[in-house]
N, C-alpha and C. Protein backbone atom coordinates (compact mmCIF):
# COMPACT_ATOMS: atom_id res chain seq x y z
N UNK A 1 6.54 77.22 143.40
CA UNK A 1 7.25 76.17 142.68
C UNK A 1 8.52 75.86 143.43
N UNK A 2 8.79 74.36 143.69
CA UNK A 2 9.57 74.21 144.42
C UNK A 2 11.10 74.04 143.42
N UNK A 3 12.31 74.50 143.46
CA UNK A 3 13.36 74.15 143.12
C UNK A 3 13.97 73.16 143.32
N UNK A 4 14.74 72.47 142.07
CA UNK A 4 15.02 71.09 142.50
C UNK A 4 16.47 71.52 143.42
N UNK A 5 16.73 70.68 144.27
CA UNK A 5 18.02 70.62 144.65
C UNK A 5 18.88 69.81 144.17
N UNK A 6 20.23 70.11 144.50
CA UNK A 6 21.43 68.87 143.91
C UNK A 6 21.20 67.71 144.61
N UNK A 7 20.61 67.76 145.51
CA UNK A 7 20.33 66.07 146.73
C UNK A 7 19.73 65.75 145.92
N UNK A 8 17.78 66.28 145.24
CA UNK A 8 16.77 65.71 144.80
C UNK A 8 17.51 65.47 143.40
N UNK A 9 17.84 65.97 143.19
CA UNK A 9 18.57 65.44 141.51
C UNK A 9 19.86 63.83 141.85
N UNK A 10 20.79 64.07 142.79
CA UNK A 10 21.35 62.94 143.06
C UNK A 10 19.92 62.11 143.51
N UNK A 11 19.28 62.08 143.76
CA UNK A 11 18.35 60.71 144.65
C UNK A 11 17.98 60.22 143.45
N UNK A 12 17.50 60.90 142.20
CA UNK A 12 17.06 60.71 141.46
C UNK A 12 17.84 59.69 140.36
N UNK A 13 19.20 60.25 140.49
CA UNK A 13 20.11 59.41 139.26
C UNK A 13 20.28 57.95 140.16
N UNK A 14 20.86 58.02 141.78
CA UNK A 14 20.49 56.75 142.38
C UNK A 14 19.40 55.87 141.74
N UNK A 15 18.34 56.35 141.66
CA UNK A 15 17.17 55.83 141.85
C UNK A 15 16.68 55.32 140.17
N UNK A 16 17.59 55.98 139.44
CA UNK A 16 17.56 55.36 138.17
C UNK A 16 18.59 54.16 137.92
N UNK A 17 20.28 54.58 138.44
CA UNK A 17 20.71 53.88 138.41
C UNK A 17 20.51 52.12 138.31
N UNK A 18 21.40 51.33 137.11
CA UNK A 18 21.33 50.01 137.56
C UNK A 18 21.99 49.19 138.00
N UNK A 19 21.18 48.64 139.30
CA UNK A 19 22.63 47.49 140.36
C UNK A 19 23.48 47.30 139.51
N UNK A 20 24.47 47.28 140.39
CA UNK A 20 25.87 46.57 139.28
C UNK A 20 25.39 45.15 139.66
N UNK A 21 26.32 44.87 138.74
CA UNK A 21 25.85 43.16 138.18
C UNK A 21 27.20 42.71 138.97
N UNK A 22 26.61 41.55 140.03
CA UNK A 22 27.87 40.89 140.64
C UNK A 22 28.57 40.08 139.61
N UNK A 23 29.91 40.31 140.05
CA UNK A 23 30.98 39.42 138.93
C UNK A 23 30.98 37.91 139.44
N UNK A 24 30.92 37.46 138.58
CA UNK A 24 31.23 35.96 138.90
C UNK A 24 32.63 35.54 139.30
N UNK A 25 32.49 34.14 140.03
CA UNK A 25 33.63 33.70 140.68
C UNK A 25 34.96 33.41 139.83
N UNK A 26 36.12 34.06 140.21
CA UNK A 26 36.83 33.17 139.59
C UNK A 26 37.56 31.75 139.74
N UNK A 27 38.01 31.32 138.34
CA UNK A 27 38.23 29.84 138.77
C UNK A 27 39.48 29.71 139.39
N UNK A 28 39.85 28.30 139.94
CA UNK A 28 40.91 28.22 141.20
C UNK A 28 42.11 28.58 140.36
N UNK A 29 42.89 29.03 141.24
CA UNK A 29 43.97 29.71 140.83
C UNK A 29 44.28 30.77 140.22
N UNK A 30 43.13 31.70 139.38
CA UNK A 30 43.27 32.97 138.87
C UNK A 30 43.66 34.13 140.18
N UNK A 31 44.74 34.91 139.70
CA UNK A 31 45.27 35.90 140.56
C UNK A 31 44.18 37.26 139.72
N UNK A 32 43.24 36.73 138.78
CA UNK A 32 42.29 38.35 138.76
C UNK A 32 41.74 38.08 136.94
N UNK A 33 41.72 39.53 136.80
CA UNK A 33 41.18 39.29 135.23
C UNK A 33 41.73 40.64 134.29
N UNK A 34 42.04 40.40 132.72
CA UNK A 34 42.83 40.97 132.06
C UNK A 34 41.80 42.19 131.83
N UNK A 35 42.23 43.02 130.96
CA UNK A 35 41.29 43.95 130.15
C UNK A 35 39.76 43.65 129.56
N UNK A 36 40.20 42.11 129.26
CA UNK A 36 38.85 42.07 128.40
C UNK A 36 37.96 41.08 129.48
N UNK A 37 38.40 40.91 130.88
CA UNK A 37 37.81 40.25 132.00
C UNK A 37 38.10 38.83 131.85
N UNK A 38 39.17 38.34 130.79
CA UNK A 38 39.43 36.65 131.39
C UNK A 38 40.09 36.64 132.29
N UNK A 39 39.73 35.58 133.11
CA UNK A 39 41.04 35.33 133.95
C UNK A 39 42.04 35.30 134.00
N UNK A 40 42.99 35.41 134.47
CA UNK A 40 44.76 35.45 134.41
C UNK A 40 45.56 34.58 135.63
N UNK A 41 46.30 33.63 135.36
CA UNK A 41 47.13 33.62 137.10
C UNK A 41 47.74 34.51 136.72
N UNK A 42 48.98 33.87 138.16
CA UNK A 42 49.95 35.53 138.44
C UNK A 42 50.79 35.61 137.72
N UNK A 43 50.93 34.99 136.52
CA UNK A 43 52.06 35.28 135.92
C UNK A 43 51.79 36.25 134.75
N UNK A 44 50.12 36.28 134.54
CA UNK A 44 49.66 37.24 133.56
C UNK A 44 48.92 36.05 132.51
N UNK A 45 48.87 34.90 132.61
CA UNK A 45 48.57 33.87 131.58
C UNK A 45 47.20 33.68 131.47
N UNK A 46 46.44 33.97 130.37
CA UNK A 46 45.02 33.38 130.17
C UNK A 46 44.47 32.23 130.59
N UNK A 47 43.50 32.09 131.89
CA UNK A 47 42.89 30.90 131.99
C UNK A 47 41.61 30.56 130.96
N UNK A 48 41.51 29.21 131.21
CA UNK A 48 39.83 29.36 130.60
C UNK A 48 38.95 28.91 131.76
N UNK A 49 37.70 29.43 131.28
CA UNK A 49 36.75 29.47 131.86
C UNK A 49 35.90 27.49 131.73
N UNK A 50 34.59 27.89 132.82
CA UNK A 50 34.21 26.51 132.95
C UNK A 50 33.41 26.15 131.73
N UNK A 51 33.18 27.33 130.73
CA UNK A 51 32.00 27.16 129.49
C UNK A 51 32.90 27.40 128.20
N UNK A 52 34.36 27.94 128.57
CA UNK A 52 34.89 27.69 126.97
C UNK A 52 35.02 26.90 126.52
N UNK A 53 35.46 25.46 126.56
CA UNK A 53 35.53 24.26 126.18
C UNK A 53 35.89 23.25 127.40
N UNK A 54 34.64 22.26 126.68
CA UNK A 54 34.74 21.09 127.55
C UNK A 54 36.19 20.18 128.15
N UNK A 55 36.60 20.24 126.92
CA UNK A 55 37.89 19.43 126.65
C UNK A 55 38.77 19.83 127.49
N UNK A 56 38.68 21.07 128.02
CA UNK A 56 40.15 21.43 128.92
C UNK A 56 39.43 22.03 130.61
N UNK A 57 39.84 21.78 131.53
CA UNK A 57 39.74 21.47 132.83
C UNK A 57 39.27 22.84 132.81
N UNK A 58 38.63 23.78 134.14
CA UNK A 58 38.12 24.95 134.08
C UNK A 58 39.39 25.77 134.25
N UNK A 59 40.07 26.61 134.32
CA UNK A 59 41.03 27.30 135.53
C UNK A 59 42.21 26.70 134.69
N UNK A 60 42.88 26.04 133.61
CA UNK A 60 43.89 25.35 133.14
C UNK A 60 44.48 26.80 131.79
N UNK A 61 45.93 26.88 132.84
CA UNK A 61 46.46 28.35 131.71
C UNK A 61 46.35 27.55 129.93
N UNK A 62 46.24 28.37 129.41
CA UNK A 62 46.61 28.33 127.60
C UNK A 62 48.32 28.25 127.41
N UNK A 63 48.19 26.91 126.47
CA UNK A 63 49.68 27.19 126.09
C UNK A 63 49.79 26.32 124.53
N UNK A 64 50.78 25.90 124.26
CA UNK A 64 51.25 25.68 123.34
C UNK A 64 49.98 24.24 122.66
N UNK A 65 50.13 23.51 123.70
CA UNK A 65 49.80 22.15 124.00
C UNK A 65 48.16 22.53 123.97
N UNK A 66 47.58 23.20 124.77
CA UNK A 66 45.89 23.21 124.51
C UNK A 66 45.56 23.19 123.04
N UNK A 67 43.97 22.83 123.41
CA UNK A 67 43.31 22.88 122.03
C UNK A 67 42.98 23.87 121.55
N UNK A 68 42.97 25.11 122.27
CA UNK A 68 42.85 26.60 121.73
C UNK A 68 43.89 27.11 122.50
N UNK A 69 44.20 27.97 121.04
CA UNK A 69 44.69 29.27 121.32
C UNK A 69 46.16 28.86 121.50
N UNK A 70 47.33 29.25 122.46
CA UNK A 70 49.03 28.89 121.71
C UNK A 70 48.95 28.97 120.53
N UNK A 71 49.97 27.91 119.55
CA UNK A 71 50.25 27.64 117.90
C UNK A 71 49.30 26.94 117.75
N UNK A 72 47.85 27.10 117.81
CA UNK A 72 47.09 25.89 117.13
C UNK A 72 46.74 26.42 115.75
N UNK A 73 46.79 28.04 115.43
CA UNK A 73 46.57 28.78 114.57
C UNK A 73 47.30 28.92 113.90
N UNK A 74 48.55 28.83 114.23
CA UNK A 74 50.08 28.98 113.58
C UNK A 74 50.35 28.32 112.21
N UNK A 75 50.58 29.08 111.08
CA UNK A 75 50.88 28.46 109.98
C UNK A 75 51.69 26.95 109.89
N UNK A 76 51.91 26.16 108.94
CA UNK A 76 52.80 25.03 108.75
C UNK A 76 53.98 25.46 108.34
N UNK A 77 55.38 25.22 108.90
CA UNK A 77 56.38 25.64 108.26
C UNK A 77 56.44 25.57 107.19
N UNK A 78 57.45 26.42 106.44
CA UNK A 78 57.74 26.00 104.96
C UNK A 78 59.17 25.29 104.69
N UNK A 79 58.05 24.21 103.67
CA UNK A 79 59.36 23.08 103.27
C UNK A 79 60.82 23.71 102.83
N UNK A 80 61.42 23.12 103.56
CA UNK A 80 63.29 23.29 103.30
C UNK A 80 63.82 21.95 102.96
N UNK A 81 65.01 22.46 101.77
CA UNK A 81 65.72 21.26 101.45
C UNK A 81 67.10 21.49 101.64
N UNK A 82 67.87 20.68 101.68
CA UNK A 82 69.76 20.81 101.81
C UNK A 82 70.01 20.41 100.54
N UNK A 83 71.51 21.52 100.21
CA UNK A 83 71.94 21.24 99.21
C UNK A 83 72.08 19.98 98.70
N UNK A 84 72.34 18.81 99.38
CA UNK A 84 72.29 17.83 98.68
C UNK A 84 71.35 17.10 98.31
N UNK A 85 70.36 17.94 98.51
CA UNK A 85 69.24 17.39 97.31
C UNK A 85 69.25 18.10 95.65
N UNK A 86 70.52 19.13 95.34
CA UNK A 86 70.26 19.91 94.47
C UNK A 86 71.27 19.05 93.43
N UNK A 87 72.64 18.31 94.33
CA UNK A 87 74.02 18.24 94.10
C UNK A 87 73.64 17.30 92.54
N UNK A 88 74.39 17.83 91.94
CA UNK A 88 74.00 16.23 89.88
C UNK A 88 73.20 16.70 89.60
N UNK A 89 72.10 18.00 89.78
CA UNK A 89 70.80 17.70 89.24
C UNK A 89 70.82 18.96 87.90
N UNK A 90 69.80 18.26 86.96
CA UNK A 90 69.96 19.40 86.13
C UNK A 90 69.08 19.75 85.01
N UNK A 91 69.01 21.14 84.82
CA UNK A 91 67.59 21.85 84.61
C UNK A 91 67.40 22.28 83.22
N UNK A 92 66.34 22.08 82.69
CA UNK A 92 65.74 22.82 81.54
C UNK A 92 65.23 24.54 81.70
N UNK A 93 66.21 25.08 81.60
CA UNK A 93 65.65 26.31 81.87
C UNK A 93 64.60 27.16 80.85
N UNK A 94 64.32 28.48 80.73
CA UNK A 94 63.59 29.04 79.93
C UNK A 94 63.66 30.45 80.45
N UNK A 95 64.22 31.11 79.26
CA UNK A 95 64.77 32.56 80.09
C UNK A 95 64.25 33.83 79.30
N UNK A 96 63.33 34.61 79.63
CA UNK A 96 62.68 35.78 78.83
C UNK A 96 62.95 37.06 78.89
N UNK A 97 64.11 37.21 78.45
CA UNK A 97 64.87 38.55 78.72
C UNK A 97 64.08 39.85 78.77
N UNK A 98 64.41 40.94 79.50
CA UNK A 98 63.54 42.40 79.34
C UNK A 98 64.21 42.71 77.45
N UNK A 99 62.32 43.00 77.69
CA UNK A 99 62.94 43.76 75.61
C UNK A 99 62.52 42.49 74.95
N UNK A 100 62.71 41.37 75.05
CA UNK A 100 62.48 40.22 73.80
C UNK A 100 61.01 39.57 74.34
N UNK A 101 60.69 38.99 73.11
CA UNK A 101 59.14 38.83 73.32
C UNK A 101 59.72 36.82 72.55
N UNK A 102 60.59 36.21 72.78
CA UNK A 102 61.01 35.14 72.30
C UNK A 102 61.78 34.22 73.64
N UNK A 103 61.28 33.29 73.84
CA UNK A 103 62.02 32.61 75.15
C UNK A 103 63.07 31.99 74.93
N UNK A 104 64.33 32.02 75.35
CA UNK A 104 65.67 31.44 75.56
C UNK A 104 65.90 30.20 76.61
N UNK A 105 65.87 29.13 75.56
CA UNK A 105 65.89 27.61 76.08
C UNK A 105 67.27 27.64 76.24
N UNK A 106 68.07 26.96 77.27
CA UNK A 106 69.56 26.22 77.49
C UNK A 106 69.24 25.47 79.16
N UNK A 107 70.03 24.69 79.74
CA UNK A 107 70.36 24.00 80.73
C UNK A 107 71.62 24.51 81.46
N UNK A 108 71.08 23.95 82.88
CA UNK A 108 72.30 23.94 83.66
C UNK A 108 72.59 22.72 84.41
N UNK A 109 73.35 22.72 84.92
CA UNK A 109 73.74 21.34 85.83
C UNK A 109 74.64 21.61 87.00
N UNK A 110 74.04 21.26 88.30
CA UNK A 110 74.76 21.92 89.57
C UNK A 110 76.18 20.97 90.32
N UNK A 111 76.83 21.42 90.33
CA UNK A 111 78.12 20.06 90.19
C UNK A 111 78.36 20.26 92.11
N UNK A 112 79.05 19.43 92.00
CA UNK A 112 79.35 18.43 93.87
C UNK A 112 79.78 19.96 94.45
N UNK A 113 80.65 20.85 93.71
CA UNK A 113 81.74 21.70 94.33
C UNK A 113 80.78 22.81 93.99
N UNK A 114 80.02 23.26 94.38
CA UNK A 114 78.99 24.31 93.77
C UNK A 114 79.16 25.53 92.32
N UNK A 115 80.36 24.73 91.94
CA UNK A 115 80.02 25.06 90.30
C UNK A 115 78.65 24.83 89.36
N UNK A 116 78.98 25.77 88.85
CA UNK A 116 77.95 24.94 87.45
C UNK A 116 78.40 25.37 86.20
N UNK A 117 77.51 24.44 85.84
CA UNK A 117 77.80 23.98 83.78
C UNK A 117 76.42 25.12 83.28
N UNK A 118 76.35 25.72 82.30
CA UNK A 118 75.58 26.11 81.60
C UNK A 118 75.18 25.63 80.25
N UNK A 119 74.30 25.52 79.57
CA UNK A 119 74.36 25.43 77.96
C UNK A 119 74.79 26.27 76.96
N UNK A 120 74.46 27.30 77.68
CA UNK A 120 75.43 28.60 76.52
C UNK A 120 76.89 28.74 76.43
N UNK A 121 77.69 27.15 76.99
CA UNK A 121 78.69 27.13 77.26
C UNK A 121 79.76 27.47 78.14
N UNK A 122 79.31 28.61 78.64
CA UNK A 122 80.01 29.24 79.99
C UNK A 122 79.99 28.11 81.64
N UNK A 123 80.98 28.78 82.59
CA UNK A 123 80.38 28.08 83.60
C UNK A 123 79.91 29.05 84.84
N UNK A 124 79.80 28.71 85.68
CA UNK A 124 79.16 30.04 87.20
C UNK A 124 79.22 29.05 88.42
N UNK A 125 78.67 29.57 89.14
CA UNK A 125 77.94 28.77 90.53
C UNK A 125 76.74 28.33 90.90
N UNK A 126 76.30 27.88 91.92
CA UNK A 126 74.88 27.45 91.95
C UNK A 126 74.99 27.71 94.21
N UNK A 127 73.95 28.04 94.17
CA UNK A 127 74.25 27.74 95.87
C UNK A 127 72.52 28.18 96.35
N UNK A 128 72.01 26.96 97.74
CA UNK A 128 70.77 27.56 98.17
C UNK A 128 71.10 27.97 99.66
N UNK A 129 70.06 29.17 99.49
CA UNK A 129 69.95 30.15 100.66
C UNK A 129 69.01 29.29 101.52
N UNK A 130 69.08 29.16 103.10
CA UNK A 130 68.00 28.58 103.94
C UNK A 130 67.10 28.28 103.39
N UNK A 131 67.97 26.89 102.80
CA UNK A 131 66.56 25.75 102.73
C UNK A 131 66.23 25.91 101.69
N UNK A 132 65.61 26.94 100.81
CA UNK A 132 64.53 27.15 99.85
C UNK A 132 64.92 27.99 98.73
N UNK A 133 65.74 28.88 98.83
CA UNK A 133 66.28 30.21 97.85
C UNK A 133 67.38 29.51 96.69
N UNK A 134 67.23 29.00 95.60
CA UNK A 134 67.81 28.14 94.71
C UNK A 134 68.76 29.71 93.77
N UNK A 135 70.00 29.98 93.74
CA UNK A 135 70.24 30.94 92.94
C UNK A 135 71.33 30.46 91.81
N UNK A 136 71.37 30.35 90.50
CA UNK A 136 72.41 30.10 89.55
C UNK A 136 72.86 31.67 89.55
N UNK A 137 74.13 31.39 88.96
CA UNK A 137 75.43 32.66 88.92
C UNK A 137 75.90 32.78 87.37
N UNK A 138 75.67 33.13 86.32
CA UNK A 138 76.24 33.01 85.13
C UNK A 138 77.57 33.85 85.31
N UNK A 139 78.81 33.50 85.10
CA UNK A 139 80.36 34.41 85.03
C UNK A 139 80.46 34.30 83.36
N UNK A 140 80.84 35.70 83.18
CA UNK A 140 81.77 35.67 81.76
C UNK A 140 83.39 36.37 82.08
N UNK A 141 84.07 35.50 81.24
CA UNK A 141 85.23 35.23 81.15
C UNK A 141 85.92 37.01 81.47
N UNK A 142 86.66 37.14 82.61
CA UNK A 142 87.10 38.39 83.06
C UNK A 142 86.07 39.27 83.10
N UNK A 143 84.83 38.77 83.52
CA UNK A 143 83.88 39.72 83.85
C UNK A 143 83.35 40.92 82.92
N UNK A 144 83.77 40.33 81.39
CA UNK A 144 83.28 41.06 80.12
C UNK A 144 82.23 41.60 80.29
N UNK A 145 81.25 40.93 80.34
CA UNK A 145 79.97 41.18 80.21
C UNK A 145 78.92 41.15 81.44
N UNK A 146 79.72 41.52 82.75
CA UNK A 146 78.79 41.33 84.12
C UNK A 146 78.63 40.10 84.57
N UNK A 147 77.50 40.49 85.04
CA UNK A 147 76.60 38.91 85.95
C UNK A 147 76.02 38.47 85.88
N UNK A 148 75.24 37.45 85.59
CA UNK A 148 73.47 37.33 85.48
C UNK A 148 73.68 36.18 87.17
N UNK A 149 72.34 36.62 87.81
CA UNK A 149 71.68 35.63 89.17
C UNK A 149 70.86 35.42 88.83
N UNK A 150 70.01 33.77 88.91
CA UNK A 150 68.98 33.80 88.48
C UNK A 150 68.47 32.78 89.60
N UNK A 151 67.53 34.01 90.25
CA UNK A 151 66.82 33.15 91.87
C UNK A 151 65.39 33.34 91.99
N UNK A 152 65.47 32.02 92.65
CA UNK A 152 64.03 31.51 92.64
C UNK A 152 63.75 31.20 94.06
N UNK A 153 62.55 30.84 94.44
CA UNK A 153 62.26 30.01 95.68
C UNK A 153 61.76 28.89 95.35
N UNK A 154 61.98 28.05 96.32
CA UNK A 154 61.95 26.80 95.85
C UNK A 154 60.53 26.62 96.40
N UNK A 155 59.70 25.75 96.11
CA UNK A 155 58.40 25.87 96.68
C UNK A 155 58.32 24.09 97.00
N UNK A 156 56.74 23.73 97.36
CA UNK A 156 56.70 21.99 97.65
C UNK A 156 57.14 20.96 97.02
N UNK A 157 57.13 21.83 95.40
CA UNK A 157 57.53 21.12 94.30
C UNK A 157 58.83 20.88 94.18
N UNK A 158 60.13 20.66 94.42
CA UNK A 158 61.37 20.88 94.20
C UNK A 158 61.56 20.47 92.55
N UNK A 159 60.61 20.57 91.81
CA UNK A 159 61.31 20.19 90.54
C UNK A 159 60.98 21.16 89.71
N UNK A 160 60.08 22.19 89.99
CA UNK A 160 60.34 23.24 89.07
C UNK A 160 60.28 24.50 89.80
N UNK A 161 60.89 25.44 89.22
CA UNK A 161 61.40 26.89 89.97
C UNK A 161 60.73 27.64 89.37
N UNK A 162 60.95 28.98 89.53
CA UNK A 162 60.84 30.01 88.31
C UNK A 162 60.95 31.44 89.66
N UNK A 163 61.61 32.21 89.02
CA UNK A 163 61.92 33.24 89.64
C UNK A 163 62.43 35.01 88.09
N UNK A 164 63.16 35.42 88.71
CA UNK A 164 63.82 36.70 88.15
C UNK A 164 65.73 36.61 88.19
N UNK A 165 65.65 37.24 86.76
CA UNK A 165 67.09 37.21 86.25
C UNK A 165 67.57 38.84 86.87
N UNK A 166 68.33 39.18 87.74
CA UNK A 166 69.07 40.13 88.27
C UNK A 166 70.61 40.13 87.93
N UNK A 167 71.22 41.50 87.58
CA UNK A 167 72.66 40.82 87.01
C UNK A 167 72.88 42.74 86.16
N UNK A 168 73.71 42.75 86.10
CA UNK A 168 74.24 43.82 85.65
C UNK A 168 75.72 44.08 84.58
N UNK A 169 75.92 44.64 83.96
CA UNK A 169 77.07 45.23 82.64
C UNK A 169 78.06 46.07 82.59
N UNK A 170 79.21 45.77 82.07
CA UNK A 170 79.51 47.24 82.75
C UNK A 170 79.30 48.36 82.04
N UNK A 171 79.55 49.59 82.72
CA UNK A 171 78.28 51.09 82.27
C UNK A 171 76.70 50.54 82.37
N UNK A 172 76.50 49.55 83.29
CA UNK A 172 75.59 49.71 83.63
C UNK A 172 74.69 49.03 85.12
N UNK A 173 73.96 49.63 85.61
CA UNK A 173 73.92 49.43 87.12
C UNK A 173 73.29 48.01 86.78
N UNK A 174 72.64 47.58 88.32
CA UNK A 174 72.45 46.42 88.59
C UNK A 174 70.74 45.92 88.37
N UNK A 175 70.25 45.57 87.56
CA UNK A 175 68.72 45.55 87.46
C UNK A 175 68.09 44.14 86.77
N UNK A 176 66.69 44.10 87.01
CA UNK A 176 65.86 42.85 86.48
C UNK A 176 66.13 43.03 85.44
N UNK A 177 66.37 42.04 84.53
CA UNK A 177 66.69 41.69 83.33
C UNK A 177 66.35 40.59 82.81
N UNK A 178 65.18 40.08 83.45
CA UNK A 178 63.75 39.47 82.90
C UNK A 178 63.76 38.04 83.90
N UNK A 179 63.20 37.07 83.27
CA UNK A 179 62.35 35.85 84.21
C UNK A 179 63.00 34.94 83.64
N UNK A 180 62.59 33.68 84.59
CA UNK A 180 62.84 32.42 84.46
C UNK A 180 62.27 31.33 85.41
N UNK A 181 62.19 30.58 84.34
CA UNK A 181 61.66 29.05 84.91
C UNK A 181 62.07 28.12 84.15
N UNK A 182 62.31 27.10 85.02
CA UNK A 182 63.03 25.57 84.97
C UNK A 182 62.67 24.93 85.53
N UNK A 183 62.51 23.46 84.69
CA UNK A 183 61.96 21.82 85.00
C UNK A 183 63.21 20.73 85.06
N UNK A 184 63.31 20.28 86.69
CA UNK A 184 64.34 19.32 86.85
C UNK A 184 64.27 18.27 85.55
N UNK A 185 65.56 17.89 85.52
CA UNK A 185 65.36 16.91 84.52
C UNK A 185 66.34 15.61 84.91
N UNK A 186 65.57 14.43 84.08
CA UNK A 186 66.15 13.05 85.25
C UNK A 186 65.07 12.54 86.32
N UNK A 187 63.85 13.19 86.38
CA UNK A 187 63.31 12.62 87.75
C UNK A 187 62.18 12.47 87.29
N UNK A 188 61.22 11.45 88.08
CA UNK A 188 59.94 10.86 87.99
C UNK A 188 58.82 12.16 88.25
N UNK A 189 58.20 12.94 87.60
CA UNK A 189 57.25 14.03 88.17
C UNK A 189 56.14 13.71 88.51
N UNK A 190 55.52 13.99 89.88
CA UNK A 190 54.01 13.66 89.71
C UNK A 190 53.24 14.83 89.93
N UNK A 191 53.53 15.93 89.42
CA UNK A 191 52.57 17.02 89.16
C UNK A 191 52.75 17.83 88.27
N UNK A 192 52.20 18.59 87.92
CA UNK A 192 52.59 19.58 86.54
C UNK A 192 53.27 20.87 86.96
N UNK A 193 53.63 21.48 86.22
CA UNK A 193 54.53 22.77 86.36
C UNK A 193 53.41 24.01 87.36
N UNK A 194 53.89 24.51 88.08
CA UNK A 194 52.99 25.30 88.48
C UNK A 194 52.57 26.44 88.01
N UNK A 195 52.74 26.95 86.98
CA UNK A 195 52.63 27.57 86.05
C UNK A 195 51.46 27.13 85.23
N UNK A 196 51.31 25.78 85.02
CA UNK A 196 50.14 25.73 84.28
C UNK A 196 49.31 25.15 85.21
N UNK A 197 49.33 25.17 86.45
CA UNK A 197 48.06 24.95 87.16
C UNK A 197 46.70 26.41 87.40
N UNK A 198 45.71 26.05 87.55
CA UNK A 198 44.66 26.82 87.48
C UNK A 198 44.89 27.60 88.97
């Protein structure tokens, strides 16, 4: 019985072995190919190939501007408004304190100087954060009774809000102290509260 040798065993894995598969050409201007074998020039930039899409030349880097790939995927910003779309305007609020199972109707009204008017008689501030973050300030008189903030984000709708009442007492720390939502009032609406949409 003849013993195999390490030659007859290498001839053998040769001989199983399969050709490597020649790589195809790359297109003009690629300096090589990434990890996952697209092309790249030299700057490291994804080319495309002659079968990814018609629409764009073979060998043409990806960027902003192509039809794939850059921001073509990229969300739509989100709508921002400037304060002076807020300035006179003024709201029907609805406020559901932690603990009460009864909703608390009053108004506010956001004045030129970023004061505001309340209905419960008091006054505070009003001011929006980039674009979208709408926050009222309730003050009581020498700071008796704390703070109430009541912030929302403003969404496509600019006419109705609804967010969380944050605000604190004294002897007592700073915490949610229930919800709110408000419907501009004064203006033509053409959609419903988002709240009662499905």
């Amino acid at each position: 019985v003849r013993r195999a040798s390490s030659a007859d065993t290498l001839d053998s894995a040769a001989a199983d072995a399969v050709p490597p598969t020649p790589s195809p050409a790359l297109p003009a201007g690629a300096a090589g190919v990434d990890m996952f074998g697209t092309p790249v020039a030299a700057d490291g930039t994804p080319m495309m190939g002659p079968d990814d899409d018609d629409s764009v030349a073979a060998g043409a880097p990806l960027g902003p501007d192509s039809p794939v790939g850059g921001d073509a995927a990229a969300p739509p910003p989100e709508q921002t408004y400037a304060p002076a779309d807020f300035v006179g305007s003024e709201w029907k609020l609805g406020v559901l304190w932690r603990g009460d199972d009864k909703i608390e109707v009053t108004w506010a009204r956001c004045l030129a100087d970023g004061s505001a008017e309340f209905g419960w008689g008091t006054r505070g501030s009003w001011r929006l954060d980039e674009g979208r973050f709408l926050t009222f300030a309730r003050e009581f008189p020498l700071g008796w009774n704390g703070k109430r903030l009541f912030s929302a984000k403003v969404g496509d709708d600019p006419d109705f809000v609804e967010g969380i009442v944050r605000g604190w007492k004294p002897f007592e720390s700073a915490s949610v102290m229930g919800q709110w939502q408000a419907i501009r009032l004064g203006v033509e609406r053409k959609g419903v509260a988002p709240w009662w949409r499905e």
